[in-house]
CSV table of N, CA, C and O and ligand atoms in Angstrom, one decimal:
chain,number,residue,atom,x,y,z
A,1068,UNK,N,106.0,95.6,80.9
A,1068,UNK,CA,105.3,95.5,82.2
A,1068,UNK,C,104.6,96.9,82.4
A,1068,UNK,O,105.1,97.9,82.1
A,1069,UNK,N,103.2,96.8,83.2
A,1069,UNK,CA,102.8,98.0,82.8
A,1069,UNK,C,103.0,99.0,84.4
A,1069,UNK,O,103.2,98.4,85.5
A,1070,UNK,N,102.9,99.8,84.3
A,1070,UNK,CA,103.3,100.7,85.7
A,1070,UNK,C,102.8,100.0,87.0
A,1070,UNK,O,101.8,99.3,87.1
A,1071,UNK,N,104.2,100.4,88.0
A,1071,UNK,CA,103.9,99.6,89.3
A,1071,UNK,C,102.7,100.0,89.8
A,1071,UNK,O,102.6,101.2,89.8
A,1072,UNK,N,101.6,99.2,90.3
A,1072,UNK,CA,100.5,99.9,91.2
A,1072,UNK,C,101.6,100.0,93.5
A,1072,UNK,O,102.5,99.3,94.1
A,1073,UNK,N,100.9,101.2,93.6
A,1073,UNK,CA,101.4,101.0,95.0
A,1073,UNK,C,100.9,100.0,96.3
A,1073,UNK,O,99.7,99.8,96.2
A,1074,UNK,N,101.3,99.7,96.9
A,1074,UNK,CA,101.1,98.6,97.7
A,1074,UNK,C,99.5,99.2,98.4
A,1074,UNK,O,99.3,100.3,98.9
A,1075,UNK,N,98.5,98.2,98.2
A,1075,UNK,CA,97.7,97.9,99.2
A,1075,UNK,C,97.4,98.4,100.3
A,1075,UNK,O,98.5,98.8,100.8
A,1076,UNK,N,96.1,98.8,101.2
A,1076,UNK,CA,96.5,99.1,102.4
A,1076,UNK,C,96.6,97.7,103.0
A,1076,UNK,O,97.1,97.9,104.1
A,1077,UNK,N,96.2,96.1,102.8
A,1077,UNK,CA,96.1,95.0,103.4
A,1077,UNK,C,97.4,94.6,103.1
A,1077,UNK,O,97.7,93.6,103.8
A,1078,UNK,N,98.4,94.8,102.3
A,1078,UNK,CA,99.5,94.3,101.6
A,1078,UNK,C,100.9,93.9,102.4
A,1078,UNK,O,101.9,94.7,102.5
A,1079,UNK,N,101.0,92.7,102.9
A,1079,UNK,CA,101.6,92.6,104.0
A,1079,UNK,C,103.6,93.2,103.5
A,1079,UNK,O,104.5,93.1,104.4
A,1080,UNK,N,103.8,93.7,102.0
A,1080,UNK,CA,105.0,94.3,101.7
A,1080,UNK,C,106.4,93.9,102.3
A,1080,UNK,O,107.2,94.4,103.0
A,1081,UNK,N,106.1,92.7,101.4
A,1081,UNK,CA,107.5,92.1,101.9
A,1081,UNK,C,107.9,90.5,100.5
A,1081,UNK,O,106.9,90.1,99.9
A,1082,UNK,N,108.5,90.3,100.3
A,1082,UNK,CA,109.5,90.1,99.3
A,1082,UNK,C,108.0,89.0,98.3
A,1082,UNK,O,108.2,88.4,97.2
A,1083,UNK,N,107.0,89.0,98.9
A,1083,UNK,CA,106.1,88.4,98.4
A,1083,UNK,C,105.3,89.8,97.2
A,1083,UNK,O,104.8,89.7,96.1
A,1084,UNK,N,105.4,90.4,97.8
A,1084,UNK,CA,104.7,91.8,96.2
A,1084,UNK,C,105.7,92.1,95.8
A,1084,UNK,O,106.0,93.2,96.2
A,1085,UNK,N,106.4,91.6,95.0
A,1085,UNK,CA,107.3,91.5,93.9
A,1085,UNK,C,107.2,91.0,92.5
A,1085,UNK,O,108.1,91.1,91.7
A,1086,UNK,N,106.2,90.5,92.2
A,1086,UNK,CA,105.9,89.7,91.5
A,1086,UNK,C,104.5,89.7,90.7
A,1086,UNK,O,103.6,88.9,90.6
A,1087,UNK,N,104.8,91.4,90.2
A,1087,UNK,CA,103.4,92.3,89.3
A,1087,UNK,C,102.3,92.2,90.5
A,1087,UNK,O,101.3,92.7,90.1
A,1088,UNK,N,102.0,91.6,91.8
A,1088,UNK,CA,100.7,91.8,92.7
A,1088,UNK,C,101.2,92.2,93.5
A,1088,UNK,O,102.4,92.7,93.6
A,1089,UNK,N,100.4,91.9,94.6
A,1089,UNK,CA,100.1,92.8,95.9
A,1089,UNK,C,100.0,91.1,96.5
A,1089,UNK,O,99.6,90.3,95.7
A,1090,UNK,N,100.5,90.6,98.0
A,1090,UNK,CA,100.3,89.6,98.8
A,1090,UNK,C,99.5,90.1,100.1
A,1090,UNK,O,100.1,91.0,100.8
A,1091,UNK,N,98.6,89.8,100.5
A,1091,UNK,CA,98.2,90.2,102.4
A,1091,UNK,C,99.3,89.0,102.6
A,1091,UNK,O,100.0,88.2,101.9
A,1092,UNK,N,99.1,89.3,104.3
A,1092,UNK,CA,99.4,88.0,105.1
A,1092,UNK,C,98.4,86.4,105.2
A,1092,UNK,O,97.2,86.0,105.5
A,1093,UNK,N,99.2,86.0,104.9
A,1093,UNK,CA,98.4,84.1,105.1
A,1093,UNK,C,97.6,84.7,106.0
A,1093,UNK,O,98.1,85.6,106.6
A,1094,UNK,N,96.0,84.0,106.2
A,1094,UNK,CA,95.4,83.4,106.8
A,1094,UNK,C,95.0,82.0,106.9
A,1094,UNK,O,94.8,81.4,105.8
A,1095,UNK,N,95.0,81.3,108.0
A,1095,UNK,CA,95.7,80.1,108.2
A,1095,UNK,C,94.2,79.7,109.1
A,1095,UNK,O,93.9,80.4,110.0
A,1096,UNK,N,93.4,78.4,108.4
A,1096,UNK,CA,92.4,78.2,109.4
A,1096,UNK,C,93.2,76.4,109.3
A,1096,UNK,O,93.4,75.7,108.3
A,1097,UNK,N,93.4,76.1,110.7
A,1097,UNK,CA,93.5,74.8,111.1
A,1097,UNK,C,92.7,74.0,111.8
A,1097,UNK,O,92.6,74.5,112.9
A,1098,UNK,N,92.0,72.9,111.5
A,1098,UNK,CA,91.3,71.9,111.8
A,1098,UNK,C,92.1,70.9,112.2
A,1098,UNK,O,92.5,70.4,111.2
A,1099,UNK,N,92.7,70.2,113.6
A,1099,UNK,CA,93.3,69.1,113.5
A,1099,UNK,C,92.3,67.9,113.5
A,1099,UNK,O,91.2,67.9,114.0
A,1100,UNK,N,93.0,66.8,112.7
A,1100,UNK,CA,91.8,65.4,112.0
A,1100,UNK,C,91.6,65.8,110.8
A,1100,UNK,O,91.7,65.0,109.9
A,1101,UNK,N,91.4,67.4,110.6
A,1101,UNK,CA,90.6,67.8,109.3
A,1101,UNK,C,91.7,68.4,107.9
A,1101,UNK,O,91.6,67.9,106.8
A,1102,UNK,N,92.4,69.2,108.2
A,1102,UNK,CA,93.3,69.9,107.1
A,1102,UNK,C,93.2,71.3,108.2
A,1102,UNK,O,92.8,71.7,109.3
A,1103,UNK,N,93.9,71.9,106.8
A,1103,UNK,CA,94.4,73.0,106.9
A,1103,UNK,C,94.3,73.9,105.5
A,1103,UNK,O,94.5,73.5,104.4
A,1104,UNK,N,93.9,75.0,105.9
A,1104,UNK,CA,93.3,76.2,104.6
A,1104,UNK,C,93.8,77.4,104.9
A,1104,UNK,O,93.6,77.9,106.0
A,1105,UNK,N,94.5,78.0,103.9
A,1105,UNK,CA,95.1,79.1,104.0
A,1105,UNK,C,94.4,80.5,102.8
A,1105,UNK,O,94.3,80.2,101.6
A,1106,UNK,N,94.2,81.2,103.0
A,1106,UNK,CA,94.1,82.4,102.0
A,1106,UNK,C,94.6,83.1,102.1
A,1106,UNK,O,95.3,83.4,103.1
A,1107,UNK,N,94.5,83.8,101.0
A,1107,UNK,CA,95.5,85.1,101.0
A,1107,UNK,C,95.2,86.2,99.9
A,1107,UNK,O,95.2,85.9,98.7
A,1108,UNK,N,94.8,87.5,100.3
A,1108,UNK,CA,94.2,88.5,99.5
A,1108,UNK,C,95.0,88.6,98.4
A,1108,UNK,O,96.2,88.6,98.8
A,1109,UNK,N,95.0,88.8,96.9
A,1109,UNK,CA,96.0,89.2,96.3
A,1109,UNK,C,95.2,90.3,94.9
A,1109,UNK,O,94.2,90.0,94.3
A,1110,UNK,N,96.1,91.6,94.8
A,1110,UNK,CA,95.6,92.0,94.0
A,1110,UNK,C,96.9,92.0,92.4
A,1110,UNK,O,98.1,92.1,92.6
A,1111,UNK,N,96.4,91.8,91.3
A,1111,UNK,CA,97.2,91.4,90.6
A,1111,UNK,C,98.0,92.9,90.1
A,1111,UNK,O,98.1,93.8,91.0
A,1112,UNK,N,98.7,93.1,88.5
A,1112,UNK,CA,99.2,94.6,88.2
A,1112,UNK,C,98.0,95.3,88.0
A,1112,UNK,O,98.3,96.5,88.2
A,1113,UNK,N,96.7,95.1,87.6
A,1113,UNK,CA,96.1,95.3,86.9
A,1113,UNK,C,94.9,96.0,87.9
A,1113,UNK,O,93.9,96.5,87.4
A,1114,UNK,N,95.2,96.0,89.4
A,1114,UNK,CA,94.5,96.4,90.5
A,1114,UNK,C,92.8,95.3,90.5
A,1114,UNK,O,91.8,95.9,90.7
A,1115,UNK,N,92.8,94.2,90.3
A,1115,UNK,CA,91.9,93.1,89.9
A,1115,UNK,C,92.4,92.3,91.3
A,1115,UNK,O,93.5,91.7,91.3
A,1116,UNK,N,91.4,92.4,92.3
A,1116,UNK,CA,91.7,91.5,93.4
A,1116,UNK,C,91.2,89.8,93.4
A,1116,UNK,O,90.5,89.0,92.7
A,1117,UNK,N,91.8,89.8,94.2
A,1117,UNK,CA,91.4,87.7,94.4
A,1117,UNK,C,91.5,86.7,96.0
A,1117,UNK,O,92.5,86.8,96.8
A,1118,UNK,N,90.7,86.2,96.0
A,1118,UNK,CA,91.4,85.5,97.2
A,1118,UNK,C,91.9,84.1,96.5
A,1118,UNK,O,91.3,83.4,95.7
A,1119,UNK,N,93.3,83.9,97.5
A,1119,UNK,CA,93.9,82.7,96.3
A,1119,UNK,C,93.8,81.5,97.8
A,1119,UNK,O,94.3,81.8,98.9
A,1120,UNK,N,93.2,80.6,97.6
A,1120,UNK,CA,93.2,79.4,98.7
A,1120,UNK,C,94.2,78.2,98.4
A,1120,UNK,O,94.2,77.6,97.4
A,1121,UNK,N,94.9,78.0,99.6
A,1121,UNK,CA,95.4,76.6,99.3
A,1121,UNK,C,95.1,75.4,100.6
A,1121,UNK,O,95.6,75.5,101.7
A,1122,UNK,N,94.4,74.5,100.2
A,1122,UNK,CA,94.2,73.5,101.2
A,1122,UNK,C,94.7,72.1,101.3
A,1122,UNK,O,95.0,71.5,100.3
A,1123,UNK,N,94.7,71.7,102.5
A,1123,UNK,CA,95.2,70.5,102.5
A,1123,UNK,C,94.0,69.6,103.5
A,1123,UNK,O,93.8,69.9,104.6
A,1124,UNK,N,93.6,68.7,102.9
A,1124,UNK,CA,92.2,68.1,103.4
A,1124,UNK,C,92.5,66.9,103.6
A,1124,UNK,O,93.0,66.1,102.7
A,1125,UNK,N,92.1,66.5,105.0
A,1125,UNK,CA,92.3,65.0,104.9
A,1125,UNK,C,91.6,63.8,104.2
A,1125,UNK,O,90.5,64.1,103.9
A,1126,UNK,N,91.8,62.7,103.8
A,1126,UNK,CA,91.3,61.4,102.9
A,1126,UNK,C,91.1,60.5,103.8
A,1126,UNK,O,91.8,60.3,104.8
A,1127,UNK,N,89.9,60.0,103.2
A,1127,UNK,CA,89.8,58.5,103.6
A,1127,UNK,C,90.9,57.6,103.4
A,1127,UNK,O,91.5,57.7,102.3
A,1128,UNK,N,91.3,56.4,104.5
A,1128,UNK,CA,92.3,55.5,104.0
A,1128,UNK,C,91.9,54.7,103.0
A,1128,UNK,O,92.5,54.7,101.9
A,1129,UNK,N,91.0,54.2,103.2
A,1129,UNK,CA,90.2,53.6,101.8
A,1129,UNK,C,90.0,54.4,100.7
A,1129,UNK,O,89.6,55.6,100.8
A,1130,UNK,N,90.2,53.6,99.3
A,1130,UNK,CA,89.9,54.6,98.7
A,1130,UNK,C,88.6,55.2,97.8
A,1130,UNK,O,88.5,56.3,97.3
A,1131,UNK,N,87.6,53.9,97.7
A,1131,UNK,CA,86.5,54.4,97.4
A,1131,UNK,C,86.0,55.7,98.1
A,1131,UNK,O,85.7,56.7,97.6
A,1132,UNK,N,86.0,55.3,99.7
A,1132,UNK,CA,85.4,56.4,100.3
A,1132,UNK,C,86.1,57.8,100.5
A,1132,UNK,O,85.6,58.8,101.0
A,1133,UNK,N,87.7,57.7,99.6
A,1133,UNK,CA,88.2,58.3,99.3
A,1133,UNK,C,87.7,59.6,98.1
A,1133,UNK,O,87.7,60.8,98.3
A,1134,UNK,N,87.4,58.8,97.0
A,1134,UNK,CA,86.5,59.0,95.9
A,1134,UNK,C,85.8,59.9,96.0
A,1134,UNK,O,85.9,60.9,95.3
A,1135,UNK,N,85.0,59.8,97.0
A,1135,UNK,CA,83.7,60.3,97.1
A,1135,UNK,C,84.1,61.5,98.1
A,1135,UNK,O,83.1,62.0,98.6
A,1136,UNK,N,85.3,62.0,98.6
A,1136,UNK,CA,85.6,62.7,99.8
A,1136,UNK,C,86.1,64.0,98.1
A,1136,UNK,O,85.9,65.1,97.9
A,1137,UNK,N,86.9,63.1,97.2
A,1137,UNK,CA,87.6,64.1,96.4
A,1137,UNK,C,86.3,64.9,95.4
A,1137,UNK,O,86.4,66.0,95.0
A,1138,UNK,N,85.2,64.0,95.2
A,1138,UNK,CA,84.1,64.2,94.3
A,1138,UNK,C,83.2,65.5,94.7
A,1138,UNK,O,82.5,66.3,94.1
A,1139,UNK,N,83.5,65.3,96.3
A,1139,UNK,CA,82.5,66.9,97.3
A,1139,UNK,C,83.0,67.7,97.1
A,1139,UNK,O,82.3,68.7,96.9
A,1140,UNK,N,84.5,67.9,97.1
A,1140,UNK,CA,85.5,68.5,97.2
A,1140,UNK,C,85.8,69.7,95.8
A,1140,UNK,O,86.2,70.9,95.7
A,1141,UNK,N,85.1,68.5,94.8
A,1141,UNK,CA,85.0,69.1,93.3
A,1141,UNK,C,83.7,70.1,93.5
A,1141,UNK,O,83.8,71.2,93.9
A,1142,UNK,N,82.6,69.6,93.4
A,1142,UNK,CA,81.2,69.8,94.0
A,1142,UNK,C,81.6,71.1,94.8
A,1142,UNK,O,81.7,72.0,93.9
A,1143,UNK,N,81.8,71.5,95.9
A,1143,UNK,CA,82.0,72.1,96.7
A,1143,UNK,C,82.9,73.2,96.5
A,1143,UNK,O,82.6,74.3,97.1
A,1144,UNK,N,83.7,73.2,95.9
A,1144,UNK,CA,84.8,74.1,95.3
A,1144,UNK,C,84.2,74.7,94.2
A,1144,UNK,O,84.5,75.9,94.2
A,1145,UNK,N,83.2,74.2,93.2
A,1145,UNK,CA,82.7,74.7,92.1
A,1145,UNK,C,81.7,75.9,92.7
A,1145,UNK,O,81.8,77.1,92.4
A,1146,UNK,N,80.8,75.3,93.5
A,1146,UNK,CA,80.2,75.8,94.0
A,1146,UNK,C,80.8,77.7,94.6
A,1146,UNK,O,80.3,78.8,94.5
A,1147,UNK,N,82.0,77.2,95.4
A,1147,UNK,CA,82.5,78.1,96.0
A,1147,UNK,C,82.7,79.3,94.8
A,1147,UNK,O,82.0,80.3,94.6
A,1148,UNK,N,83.7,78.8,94.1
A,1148,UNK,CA,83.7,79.8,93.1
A,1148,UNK,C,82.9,80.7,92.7
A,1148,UNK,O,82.9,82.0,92.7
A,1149,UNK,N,81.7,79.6,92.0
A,1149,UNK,CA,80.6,80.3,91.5
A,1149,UNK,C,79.9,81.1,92.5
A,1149,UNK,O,79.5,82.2,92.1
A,1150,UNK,N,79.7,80.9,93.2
A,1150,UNK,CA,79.1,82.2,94.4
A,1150,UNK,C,80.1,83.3,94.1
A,1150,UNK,O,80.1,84.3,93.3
A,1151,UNK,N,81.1,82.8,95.2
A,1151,UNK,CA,82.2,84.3,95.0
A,1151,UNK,C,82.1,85.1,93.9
A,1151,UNK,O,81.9,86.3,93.9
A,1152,UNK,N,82.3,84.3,92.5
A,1152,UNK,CA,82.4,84.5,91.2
A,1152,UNK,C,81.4,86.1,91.0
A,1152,UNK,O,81.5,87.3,90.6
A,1153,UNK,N,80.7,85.3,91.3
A,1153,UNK,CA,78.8,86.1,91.0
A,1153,UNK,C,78.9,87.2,91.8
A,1153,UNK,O,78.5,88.2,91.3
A,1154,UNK,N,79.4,87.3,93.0
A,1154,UNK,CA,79.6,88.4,93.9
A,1154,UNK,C,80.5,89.9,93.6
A,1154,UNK,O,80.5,91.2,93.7
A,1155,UNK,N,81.1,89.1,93.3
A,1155,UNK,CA,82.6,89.7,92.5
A,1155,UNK,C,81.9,90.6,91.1
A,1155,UNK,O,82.3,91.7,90.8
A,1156,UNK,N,81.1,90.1,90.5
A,1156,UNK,CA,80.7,90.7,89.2
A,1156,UNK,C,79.8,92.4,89.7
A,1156,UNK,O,79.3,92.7,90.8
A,1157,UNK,N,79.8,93.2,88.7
A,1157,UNK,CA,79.3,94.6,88.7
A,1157,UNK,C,77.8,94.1,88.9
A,1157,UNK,O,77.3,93.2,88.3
A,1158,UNK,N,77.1,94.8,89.7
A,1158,UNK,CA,75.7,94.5,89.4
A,1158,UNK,C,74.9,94.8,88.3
A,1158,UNK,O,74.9,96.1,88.2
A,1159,UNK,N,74.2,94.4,87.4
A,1159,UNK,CA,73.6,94.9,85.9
A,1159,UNK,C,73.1,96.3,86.4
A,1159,UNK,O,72.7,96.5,87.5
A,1160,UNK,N,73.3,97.3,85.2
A,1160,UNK,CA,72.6,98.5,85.3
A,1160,UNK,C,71.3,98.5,84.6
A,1160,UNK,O,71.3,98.0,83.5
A,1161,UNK,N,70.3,99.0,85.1
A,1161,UNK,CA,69.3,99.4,84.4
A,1161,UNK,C,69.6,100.1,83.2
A,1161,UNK,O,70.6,100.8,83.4
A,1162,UNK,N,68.9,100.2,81.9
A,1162,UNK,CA,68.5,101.4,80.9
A,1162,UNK,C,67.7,102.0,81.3
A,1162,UNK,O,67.9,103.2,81.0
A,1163,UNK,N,66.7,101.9,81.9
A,1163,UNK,CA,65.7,102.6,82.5
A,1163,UNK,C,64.7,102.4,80.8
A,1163,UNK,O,63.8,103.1,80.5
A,1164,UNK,N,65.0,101.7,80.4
A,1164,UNK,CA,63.7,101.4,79.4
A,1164,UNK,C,62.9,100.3,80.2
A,1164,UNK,O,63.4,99.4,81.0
A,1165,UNK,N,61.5,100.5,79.8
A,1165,UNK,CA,60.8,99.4,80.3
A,1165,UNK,C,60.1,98.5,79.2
A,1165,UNK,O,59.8,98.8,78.0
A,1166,UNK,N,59.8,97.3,79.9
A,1166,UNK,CA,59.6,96.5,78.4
A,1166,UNK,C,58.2,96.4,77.9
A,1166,UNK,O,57.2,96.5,78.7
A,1167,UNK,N,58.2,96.3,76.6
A,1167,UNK,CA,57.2,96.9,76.0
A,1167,UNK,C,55.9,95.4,75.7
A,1167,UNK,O,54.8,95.7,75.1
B,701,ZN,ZN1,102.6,95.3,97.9
């Protein structure tokens, strides 16, 4: 295990950063009809932060139109990622060469 990093200043320090990261406190967005979405800042041992989401979304009773609720869901999550993703990355540095 490699050396403890110290708690966070967001690190809500309590029996949840035990476990090689760092936890904030839940953030909790509720929609009633709609679900419910929670995040939570976490940095791992490695000082490599994340936001980790867990949601609960409502379904169609039916289930085709169900289908197609879980299909956006894919769509839309991918999406999410890949932004954050891209955000998250170092911005390229120049060489300061120019092209020839
Ligand atoms: Zn902590």
């Amino acid at each position: 295990m490699s050396r403890r990093l110290p708690h966070t200043e967001w690190c809500a320090r309590d029996h949840r950063c035990n476990l090689r990261e760092h936890r904030s406190d839940e953030i909790v967005v509720t929609l009633p009809g709609y679900g419910r979405a929670v995040l939570t800042r976490v940095a791992d041992e490695h000082g490599r932060e994340y936001a980790e989401i867990r949601a609960r979304l409502a379904l169609h009773p039916v289930e085709p139109a169900a289908r197609r609720q879980l299909q956006a869901v894919l769509a839309d999550l991918r999406d999410l990622v890949t932004r954050v993703g891209n955000a998250a990355r170092p911005a390229p540095r120049h060489s300061g060469r120019t092209a020839a």
